[in-house]
Amino acid sequence: MMTKATMGRPRLLRAHWLCGLAAVFVLLTACAAQGAVTSLAPAEYPVFADDLALRDLETALDQSLQYLRVRPLTTRYDCGGRSIAVHRLIESAAFLQRLVRTRPTPAQLNEQIRAHYEVVRVEGAQRPTGRSLLVTGYYQPLFAGSLERTPPYLHPVHAQPNDLIVREGTGGKPVIGRLQAGGFKPYWTRKEIEEGELLKGQELVWLKDPFDVFVLHIQGSGHIRLTDGTVRALHYVRGNGREYRSIGKLMVDSGRMQLEGVTMDSIRDYLKAHPEERNQILHHNESYIFFQWGKPGPAIGNLGKELTPGRSIAVDQLWLPPGALAYLDSRKPVLGNSRVAGWERMQRFVTVQDTGSGLKGPGRVDVFLGAGDAAGTMAGQMKENGALYLLLLKEPEARAADRPGL
């Protein structure tokens, strides 16, 4: 999913490009592209609070600024019908970075944001669930694996196959396929690849559980602890070009689960209890992801920059520009004994550093929650209502009427 300004865009290292958000299989309603981007009057501004350490915000803003500052000065981004110059995104992030370095009190932080920023509410079309903004989470997983196919490691993760071909399609969008009888055909589906064992000899590693392989495809990157104790990283290379289909929606539509009960853990539990249905459910999603080995390290978003847990978000970048500063108000799970013990309000400044084909329109936000089992537990539970606000530093003539900034 590209913005209207893609000059110099780094190659994406995560499956968000094709597979969508980390918890996308719990997305239960269609991601409609309709929505609204509305400038608010000062009386409509929310109270700006932040529930994370400000030093993490400094780090996240620095990553976005590194990306934005090498864009051509003529770059502009479309945001719900309004055009935003890259210099305004830079100024917006840089001003807040200078502000948080002074370690303001919560009252001072709220006052400064209200004085110096234009606040733009971003919301999607109303959904059957009543939501206009759906907030989910994603993470970087760690799975046990083996370089050899030996029980219990029986489920492969594949490298990009030799017969996969990429051609340029309409508007420069890549089209993925294969040659057959002299013609260009769509690449094999997940079902065809797995049932026909079409990629023998191109396995990178073997995992214990096919659902772990599925989750790795969704996340697009992860760490693998091998049988000798070493840890290696897998990174997204490319997908098979097939459209992502939500298995969470399938579970509800088929009557297997109720809407409110669908989470990552509940789907995993269902597949364990009904192994005879596993392939039918997983093969509903035709998308299939290919990987390459890399060095263990932090997750990388589509800006080519490290993601900051709790601060980096993935959105449809046709509606919210890459590197943009935003404010998110939603809920987050609280863990106890490695399980969700409750929920609390989540209010924080975030920045756009990732995207995904499952994120359509302005009504979807996916929050990066970090790496490991705890992050995975939280990500698997999140499908919350929320509010998202784009923050743009006021134009110079508007700022001149306010008291001086920092």
Tab-separated table of C-alpha atoms in Angstrom:
chain	number	residue	atom	x	y	z
A	1	MET	CA	0.000	0.000	0.000
A	2	MET	CA	1.803	3.101	-1.205
A	3	THR	CA	1.340	6.766	-0.432
A	4	LYS	CA	1.180	9.211	-3.293
A	5	ALA	CA	4.804	10.066	-2.496
A	6	THR	CA	6.961	6.971	-2.697
A	7	MET	CA	10.247	8.412	-3.879
A	8	GLY	CA	13.117	6.703	-2.151
A	9	ARG	CA	10.877	4.329	-0.170
A	10	PRO	CA	13.008	1.539	1.349
A	11	ARG	CA	12.185	-2.081	0.669
A	12	LEU	CA	9.694	-3.360	3.214
A	13	LEU	CA	10.960	-6.027	5.581
A	14	ARG	CA	7.620	-6.975	7.137
A	15	ALA	CA	4.613	-8.850	5.888
A	16	HIS	CA	2.330	-5.918	6.597
A	17	TRP	CA	2.809	-5.015	2.934
A	18	LEU	CA	0.824	-8.038	1.837
A	19	CYS	CA	-0.600	-9.788	4.854
A	20	GLY	CA	-1.906	-6.963	6.941
A	21	LEU	CA	-1.846	-6.378	10.641
A	22	ALA	CA	-0.434	-8.653	13.272
A	23	ALA	CA	-3.815	-9.567	14.716
A	24	VAL	CA	-5.597	-9.249	11.390
A	25	PHE	CA	-7.215	-12.655	11.678
A	26	VAL	CA	-9.368	-11.321	14.519
A	27	LEU	CA	-10.670	-8.529	12.294
A	28	LEU	CA	-14.333	-9.396	12.068
A	29	THR	CA	-15.836	-6.683	9.900
A	30	ALA	CA	-14.875	-5.394	6.494
A	31	CYS	CA	-12.259	-2.637	6.488
A	32	ALA	CA	-14.229	-0.051	4.594
A	33	ALA	CA	-12.246	2.691	2.907
A	34	GLN	CA	-14.875	5.332	3.709
A	35	GLY	CA	-14.089	7.707	6.516
A	36	ALA	CA	-13.435	11.276	7.497
A	37	VAL	CA	-10.500	13.503	8.362
A	38	THR	CA	-11.831	16.499	10.282
A	39	SER	CA	-10.022	19.537	11.706
A	40	LEU	CA	-11.265	20.213	15.228
A	41	ALA	CA	-11.981	23.496	16.927
A	42	PRO	CA	-9.899	24.032	20.096
A	43	ALA	CA	-12.967	23.394	22.243
A	44	GLU	CA	-13.182	19.912	20.708
A	45	TYR	CA	-9.589	18.921	21.486
A	46	PRO	CA	-9.134	15.957	23.822
A	47	VAL	CA	-7.021	16.244	26.958
A	48	PHE	CA	-3.553	15.145	25.878
A	49	ALA	CA	-2.085	12.716	28.398
A	50	ASP	CA	0.594	10.080	27.941
A	51	ASP	CA	0.837	6.734	29.742
A	52	LEU	CA	4.346	5.745	28.611
A	53	ALA	CA	7.875	6.973	29.315
A	54	LEU	CA	8.649	10.100	27.311
A	55	ARG	CA	12.139	8.813	26.477
A	56	ASP	CA	10.453	6.122	24.344
A	57	LEU	CA	8.589	8.853	22.496
A	58	GLU	CA	11.907	10.614	21.806
A	59	THR	CA	13.221	7.390	20.272
A	60	ALA	CA	10.158	6.839	18.096
A	61	LEU	CA	10.142	10.435	16.871
A	62	ASP	CA	13.828	10.196	16.023
A	63	GLN	CA	13.157	7.177	13.800
A	64	SER	CA	10.381	9.037	11.961
A	65	LEU	CA	12.513	12.155	11.568
A	66	GLN	CA	15.363	10.128	10.091
A	67	TYR	CA	12.941	8.883	7.449
A	68	LEU	CA	11.231	12.224	6.749
A	69	ARG	CA	14.385	14.340	6.545
A	70	VAL	CA	15.691	12.455	3.526
A	71	ARG	CA	12.447	12.833	1.541
A	72	PRO	CA	12.590	15.357	-1.335
A	73	LEU	CA	11.451	18.784	-0.143
A	74	THR	CA	8.714	18.737	-2.801
A	75	THR	CA	7.130	15.595	-1.306
A	76	ARG	CA	3.488	15.955	-0.351
A	77	TYR	CA	1.109	13.396	1.134
A	78	ASP	CA	-2.622	13.085	0.658
A	79	CYS	CA	-4.580	12.780	3.896
A	80	GLY	CA	-8.297	12.358	3.328
A	81	GLY	CA	-8.341	14.898	0.528
A	82	ARG	CA	-5.933	17.420	2.065
A	83	SER	CA	-2.341	17.767	0.935
A	84	ILE	CA	0.377	17.847	3.599
A	85	ALA	CA	3.939	18.920	2.812
A	86	VAL	CA	6.741	16.801	4.200
A	87	HIS	CA	8.279	19.829	5.928
A	88	ARG	CA	5.135	20.170	8.052
A	89	LEU	CA	5.423	16.551	9.206
A	90	ILE	CA	9.067	17.192	10.090
A	91	GLU	CA	8.258	20.359	12.044
A	92	SER	CA	5.421	18.623	13.890
A	93	ALA	CA	7.621	15.734	15.070
A	94	ALA	CA	10.656	17.906	15.813
A	95	PHE	CA	8.701	20.374	17.944
A	96	LEU	CA	7.295	17.596	20.133
A	97	GLN	CA	10.703	15.954	20.404
A	98	ARG	CA	12.190	19.221	21.713
A	99	LEU	CA	9.251	19.607	24.075
A	100	VAL	CA	9.495	16.128	25.636
A	101	ARG	CA	13.237	16.576	26.184
A	102	THR	CA	12.356	19.256	28.737
A	103	ARG	CA	10.338	16.599	30.635
A	104	PRO	CA	7.195	18.713	30.998
A	105	THR	CA	4.565	17.946	33.590
A	106	PRO	CA	1.350	16.399	32.241
A	107	ALA	CA	-0.372	19.798	32.514
A	108	GLN	CA	2.445	21.550	30.651
A	109	LEU	CA	2.453	18.913	27.928
A	110	ASN	CA	-1.299	19.226	27.387
A	111	GLU	CA	-1.074	23.029	27.362
A	112	GLN	CA	1.716	23.105	24.777
A	113	ILE	CA	-0.033	20.693	22.420
A	114	ARG	CA	-3.257	22.670	22.590
A	115	ALA	CA	-1.425	25.930	21.937
A	116	HIS	CA	0.793	24.902	19.047
A	117	TYR	CA	-0.912	22.109	17.119
A	118	GLU	CA	-3.795	21.779	14.732
A	119	VAL	CA	-5.697	18.642	15.741
A	120	VAL	CA	-7.302	16.531	13.007
A	121	ARG	CA	-9.621	13.681	13.970
A	122	VAL	CA	-9.234	10.573	11.794
A	123	GLU	CA	-12.139	8.124	11.785
A	124	GLY	CA	-13.579	5.411	9.605
A	125	ALA	CA	-17.113	4.606	8.575
A	126	GLN	CA	-19.443	3.346	11.285
A	127	ARG	CA	-19.208	-0.449	11.597
A	128	PRO	CA	-21.881	-2.980	12.561
A	129	THR	CA	-20.090	-3.272	15.910
A	130	GLY	CA	-20.611	0.460	16.507
A	131	ARG	CA	-16.910	1.229	16.040
A	132	SER	CA	-15.635	4.012	13.798
A	133	LEU	CA	-12.019	3.201	14.738
A	134	LEU	CA	-10.786	-0.322	15.468
A	135	VAL	CA	-7.509	-0.624	17.401
A	136	THR	CA	-5.549	-3.893	17.384
A	137	GLY	CA	-1.993	-4.901	18.291
A	138	TYR	CA	0.845	-6.783	16.632
A	139	TYR	CA	4.170	-8.154	17.837
A	140	GLN	CA	7.401	-9.966	16.922
A	141	PRO	CA	7.109	-13.662	17.858
A	142	LEU	CA	9.682	-16.198	19.094
A	143	PHE	CA	9.137	-19.821	18.082
A	144	ALA	CA	11.084	-23.054	18.543
A	145	GLY	CA	12.351	-24.540	15.303
A	146	SER	CA	14.693	-27.009	13.636
A	147	LEU	CA	16.802	-26.833	10.496
A	148	GLU	CA	15.928	-30.472	9.852
A	149	ARG	CA	12.512	-32.040	9.421
A	150	THR	CA	12.316	-34.245	12.474
A	151	PRO	CA	9.399	-34.740	14.903
A	152	PRO	CA	7.914	-32.610	16.342
A	153	TYR	CA	9.260	-30.078	13.822
A	154	LEU	CA	7.168	-30.943	10.763
A	155	HIS	CA	5.759	-27.648	9.431
A	156	PRO	CA	7.968	-25.653	7.044
A	157	VAL	CA	8.728	-21.969	6.588
A	158	HIS	CA	9.795	-21.343	2.993
A	159	ALA	CA	12.260	-19.147	1.168
A	160	GLN	CA	11.067	-17.279	-1.926
A	161	PRO	CA	10.549	-19.970	-4.577
A	162	ASN	CA	12.579	-20.022	-7.768
A	163	ASP	CA	9.516	-20.036	-10.016
A	164	LEU	CA	7.945	-16.879	-8.539
A	165	ILE	CA	7.933	-13.979	-11.012
A	166	VAL	CA	7.234	-10.302	-10.326
A	167	ARG	CA	5.960	-8.080	-13.113
A	168	GLU	CA	4.986	-4.428	-13.154
A	169	GLY	CA	1.267	-3.919	-13.265
A	170	THR	CA	-1.075	-0.954	-13.508
A	171	GLY	CA	0.364	2.137	-11.873
A	172	GLY	CA	3.661	0.390	-11.203
A	173	LYS	CA	2.090	-2.005	-8.696
A	174	PRO	CA	3.901	-5.374	-8.678
A	175	VAL	CA	1.994	-8.387	-9.954
A	176	ILE	CA	3.145	-11.762	-8.646
A	177	GLY	CA	2.772	-14.990	-10.553
A	178	ARG	CA	4.456	-17.871	-12.352
A	179	LEU	CA	4.882	-19.145	-15.892
A	180	GLN	CA	2.856	-22.131	-17.022
A	181	ALA	CA	2.601	-23.380	-20.592
A	182	GLY	CA	4.084	-20.108	-21.772
A	183	GLY	CA	1.480	-18.005	-19.964
A	184	PHE	CA	1.654	-15.843	-16.837
A	185	LYS	CA	-0.534	-17.328	-14.081
A	186	PRO	CA	-1.309	-16.298	-10.479
A	187	TYR	CA	1.017	-17.904	-7.986
A	188	TRP	CA	-0.153	-20.941	-6.022
A	189	THR	CA	-2.515	-20.435	-3.074
A	190	ARG	CA	-1.751	-21.483	0.489
A	191	LYS	CA	-3.840	-24.623	0.024
A	192	GLU	CA	-2.105	-25.562	-3.221
A	193	ILE	CA	1.366	-25.000	-1.750
A	194	GLU	CA	0.711	-27.033	1.382
A	195	GLU	CA	-1.442	-29.856	0.053
A	196	GLY	CA	0.662	-30.338	-3.082
A	197	GLU	CA	3.995	-29.907	-1.247
A	198	LEU	CA	4.973	-27.693	-4.167
A	199	LEU	CA	8.002	-26.074	-2.500
A	200	LYS	CA	10.020	-29.121	-1.471
A	201	GLY	CA	13.686	-28.293	-1.114
A	202	GLN	CA	13.058	-24.602	-0.387
A	203	GLU	CA	12.391	-24.942	3.350
A	204	LEU	CA	14.325	-22.612	5.657
A	205	VAL	CA	13.218	-24.074	8.987
A	206	TRP	CA	10.592	-26.356	10.475
A	207	LEU	CA	8.198	-25.407	13.317
A	208	LYS	CA	6.114	-27.553	15.664
A	209	ASP	CA	2.668	-26.119	14.999
A	210	PRO	CA	1.100	-25.071	11.661
A	211	PHE	CA	-0.638	-22.247	13.497
A	212	ASP	CA	2.801	-20.912	14.514
A	213	VAL	CA	3.708	-20.837	10.821
A	214	PHE	CA	0.435	-19.006	10.117
A	215	VAL	CA	1.131	-16.444	12.849
A	216	LEU	CA	4.666	-15.915	11.510
A	217	HIS	CA	3.143	-15.200	8.096
A	218	ILE	CA	0.871	-12.589	9.669
A	219	GLN	CA	3.621	-10.895	11.661
A	220	GLY	CA	6.106	-10.974	8.789
A	221	SER	CA	9.166	-11.350	10.980
A	222	GLY	CA	10.173	-13.301	14.041
A	223	HIS	CA	12.921	-15.026	15.963
A	224	ILE	CA	13.502	-18.784	15.861
A	225	ARG	CA	15.195	-20.625	18.737
A	226	LEU	CA	16.889	-23.629	17.119
A	227	THR	CA	17.461	-27.013	18.718
A	228	ASP	CA	21.084	-26.120	19.548
A	229	GLY	CA	19.913	-23.100	21.563
A	230	THR	CA	20.934	-20.442	19.067
A	231	VAL	CA	18.454	-17.775	17.959
A	232	ARG	CA	18.121	-16.626	14.372
A	233	ALA	CA	15.814	-14.086	12.770
A	234	LEU	CA	13.415	-14.539	9.878
A	235	HIS	CA	12.435	-11.550	7.752
A	236	TYR	CA	9.746	-11.094	5.140
A	237	VAL	CA	10.861	-11.276	1.503
A	238	ARG	CA	7.671	-11.465	-0.547
A	239	GLY	CA	4.169	-12.915	-0.638
A	240	ASN	CA	2.411	-15.029	-3.215
A	241	GLY	CA	0.267	-12.103	-4.357
A	242	ARG	CA	-2.992	-13.626	-3.163
A	243	GLU	CA	-5.518	-11.565	-1.205
A	244	TYR	CA	-5.552	-11.910	2.563
A	245	ARG	CA	-8.751	-13.456	3.968
A	246	SER	CA	-9.607	-13.167	7.651
A	247	ILE	CA	-10.001	-16.504	9.414
A	248	GLY	CA	-11.507	-14.686	12.402
A	249	LYS	CA	-14.353	-13.540	10.184
A	250	LEU	CA	-14.676	-17.114	8.900
A	251	MET	CA	-14.991	-18.415	12.463
A	252	VAL	CA	-17.911	-16.066	13.124
A	253	ASP	CA	-19.609	-16.413	9.735
A	254	SER	CA	-19.480	-20.214	9.984
A	255	GLY	CA	-20.970	-20.226	13.496
A	256	ARG	CA	-17.860	-21.678	15.118
A	257	MET	CA	-17.426	-18.669	17.419
A	258	GLN	CA	-19.259	-15.626	18.680
A	259	LEU	CA	-17.973	-12.216	17.693
A	260	GLU	CA	-16.917	-11.195	21.192
A	261	GLY	CA	-15.021	-14.449	21.778
A	262	VAL	CA	-12.606	-14.310	18.839
A	263	THR	CA	-8.976	-13.769	19.867
A	264	MET	CA	-5.644	-15.217	18.820
A	265	ASP	CA	-5.705	-17.586	21.796
A	266	SER	CA	-9.285	-18.713	21.206
A	267	ILE	CA	-8.546	-19.523	17.559
A	268	ARG	CA	-5.458	-21.489	18.575
A	269	ASP	CA	-7.476	-23.394	21.187
A	270	TYR	CA	-10.219	-24.155	18.679
A	271	LEU	CA	-7.735	-25.587	16.163
A	272	LYS	CA	-6.192	-27.793	18.846
A	273	ALA	CA	-9.634	-29.094	19.824
A	274	HIS	CA	-10.735	-29.609	16.189
A	275	PRO	CA	-7.634	-30.748	14.257
A	276	GLU	CA	-9.813	-32.166	11.486
A	277	GLU	CA	-10.934	-28.593	10.644
A	278	ARG	CA	-7.488	-27.000	10.850
A	279	ASN	CA	-6.548	-27.103	7.174
A	280	GLN	CA	-9.955	-25.921	6.006
A	281	ILE	CA	-9.736	-22.905	8.317
A	282	LEU	CA	-6.119	-21.947	7.627
A	283	HIS	CA	-6.454	-22.495	3.875
A	284	HIS	CA	-9.307	-19.971	3.822
A	285	ASN	CA	-6.508	-17.397	3.772
A	286	GLU	CA	-4.910	-17.802	0.323
A	287	SER	CA	-2.027	-15.449	1.114
A	288	TYR	CA	1.345	-17.116	1.726
A	289	ILE	CA	4.582	-15.426	2.831
A	290	PHE	CA	8.212	-16.215	1.995
A	291	PHE	CA	11.182	-15.416	4.249
A	292	GLN	CA	14.932	-15.058	4.446
A	293	TRP	CA	17.371	-15.401	7.330
A	294	GLY	CA	18.664	-12.262	8.988
A	295	LYS	CA	20.366	-11.141	12.139
A	296	PRO	CA	18.303	-11.170	15.349
A	297	GLY	CA	17.189	-7.702	16.232
A	298	PRO	CA	14.256	-5.334	16.542
A	299	ALA	CA	11.259	-5.367	14.241
A	300	ILE	CA	11.455	-3.077	11.214
A	301	GLY	CA	8.491	-1.190	9.777
A	302	ASN	CA	7.834	-0.064	6.214
A	303	LEU	CA	9.890	3.090	6.720
A	304	GLY	CA	12.931	0.846	7.054
A	305	LYS	CA	13.267	1.973	10.697
A	306	GLU	CA	13.117	0.178	14.041
A	307	LEU	CA	9.692	0.030	15.617
A	308	THR	CA	9.246	1.320	19.171
A	309	PRO	CA	6.876	-0.785	21.317
A	310	GLY	CA	3.742	1.139	22.200
A	311	ARG	CA	4.725	4.124	20.040
A	312	SER	CA	4.875	2.787	16.483
A	313	ILE	CA	1.575	2.254	14.688
A	314	ALA	CA	0.581	0.693	11.375
A	315	VAL	CA	-2.180	2.381	9.374
A	316	ASP	CA	-3.387	2.838	5.815
A	317	GLN	CA	-0.826	5.368	4.629
A	318	LEU	CA	-3.180	6.628	1.936
A	319	TRP	CA	-5.022	8.272	4.830
A	320	LEU	CA	-2.297	8.991	7.368
A	321	PRO	CA	1.180	9.890	6.050
A	322	PRO	CA	4.321	7.896	6.904
A	323	GLY	CA	6.194	9.419	9.826
A	324	ALA	CA	3.149	11.427	10.906
A	325	LEU	CA	2.652	12.350	14.562
A	326	ALA	CA	-0.657	11.260	16.081
A	327	TYR	CA	-2.450	10.867	19.386
A	328	LEU	CA	-4.245	7.616	20.264
A	329	ASP	CA	-6.940	7.073	22.893
A	330	SER	CA	-8.133	3.481	23.419
A	331	ARG	CA	-7.797	0.523	25.851
A	332	LYS	CA	-4.986	-1.951	26.477
A	333	PRO	CA	-4.846	-5.310	28.268
A	334	VAL	CA	-3.079	-5.683	31.620
A	335	LEU	CA	-1.257	-8.971	32.197
A	336	GLY	CA	-1.149	-11.084	35.348
A	337	ASN	CA	0.433	-14.556	35.521
A	338	SER	CA	1.028	-14.426	31.747
A	339	ARG	CA	-2.672	-13.891	31.059
A	340	VAL	CA	-4.895	-10.866	30.561
A	341	ALA	CA	-6.041	-9.885	34.044
A	342	GLY	CA	-7.859	-6.678	33.143
A	343	TRP	CA	-8.004	-3.597	30.954
A	344	GLU	CA	-6.968	0.018	31.361
A	345	ARG	CA	-7.108	3.194	29.326
A	346	MET	CA	-4.363	3.735	26.731
A	347	GLN	CA	-3.573	7.384	25.949
A	348	ARG	CA	-0.347	8.254	24.169
A	349	PHE	CA	1.477	10.015	21.372
A	350	VAL	CA	2.318	7.665	18.513
A	351	THR	CA	3.923	7.864	15.090
A	352	VAL	CA	3.123	6.164	11.787
A	353	GLN	CA	5.900	3.699	10.979
A	354	ASP	CA	4.207	0.716	9.337
A	355	THR	CA	1.346	-0.243	7.037
A	356	GLY	CA	-0.511	-3.273	5.743
A	357	SER	CA	-2.871	-4.451	3.045
A	358	GLY	CA	-5.349	-5.459	5.764
A	359	LEU	CA	-5.488	-1.830	6.884
A	360	LYS	CA	-8.014	-0.214	4.567
A	361	GLY	CA	-9.197	3.318	5.152
A	362	PRO	CA	-8.813	5.609	8.163
A	363	GLY	CA	-10.723	3.409	10.620
A	364	ARG	CA	-7.892	0.974	11.459
A	365	VAL	CA	-4.879	1.279	13.743
A	366	ASP	CA	-2.454	-1.526	14.619
A	367	VAL	CA	-0.144	-0.794	17.579
A	368	PHE	CA	3.259	-2.493	17.721
A	369	LEU	CA	3.526	-4.052	21.193
A	370	GLY	CA	7.060	-5.486	21.155
A	371	ALA	CA	8.515	-8.986	21.041
A	372	GLY	CA	7.910	-12.278	22.834
A	373	ASP	CA	5.079	-14.112	24.541
A	374	ALA	CA	3.765	-11.246	26.688
A	375	ALA	CA	3.465	-8.952	23.665
A	376	GLY	CA	1.821	-11.780	21.759
A	377	THR	CA	-0.746	-12.331	24.520
A	378	MET	CA	-1.669	-8.651	24.502
A	379	ALA	CA	-1.762	-8.431	20.706
A	380	GLY	CA	-3.997	-11.473	20.490
A	381	GLN	CA	-6.619	-9.865	22.750
A	382	MET	CA	-6.774	-6.347	21.351
A	383	LYS	CA	-9.729	-5.367	19.172
A	384	GLU	CA	-10.823	-2.147	20.841
A	385	ASN	CA	-12.713	1.031	20.106
A	386	GLY	CA	-10.542	4.104	19.931
A	387	ALA	CA	-9.959	7.643	18.741
A	388	LEU	CA	-7.034	8.830	16.621
A	389	TYR	CA	-5.897	12.408	16.051
A	390	LEU	CA	-3.325	13.646	13.553
A	391	LEU	CA	-1.204	16.417	15.111
A	392	LEU	CA	0.131	19.125	12.783
A	393	LEU	CA	2.181	22.041	14.039
A	394	LYS	CA	0.289	25.198	13.201
A	395	GLU	CA	1.404	27.143	10.154
A	396	PRO	CA	3.824	29.994	11.014
A	397	GLU	CA	1.187	32.708	10.790
A	398	ALA	CA	-1.087	30.785	13.183
A	399	ARG	CA	1.729	30.034	15.606
A	400	ALA	CA	2.746	33.710	15.687
A	401	ALA	CA	-0.543	34.553	17.391
A	402	ASP	CA	0.204	32.132	20.213
A	403	ARG	CA	2.801	32.487	22.892
A	404	PRO	CA	6.272	31.398	21.756
A	405	GLY	CA	7.068	27.690	21.572
A	406	LEU	CA	10.059	26.001	23.091
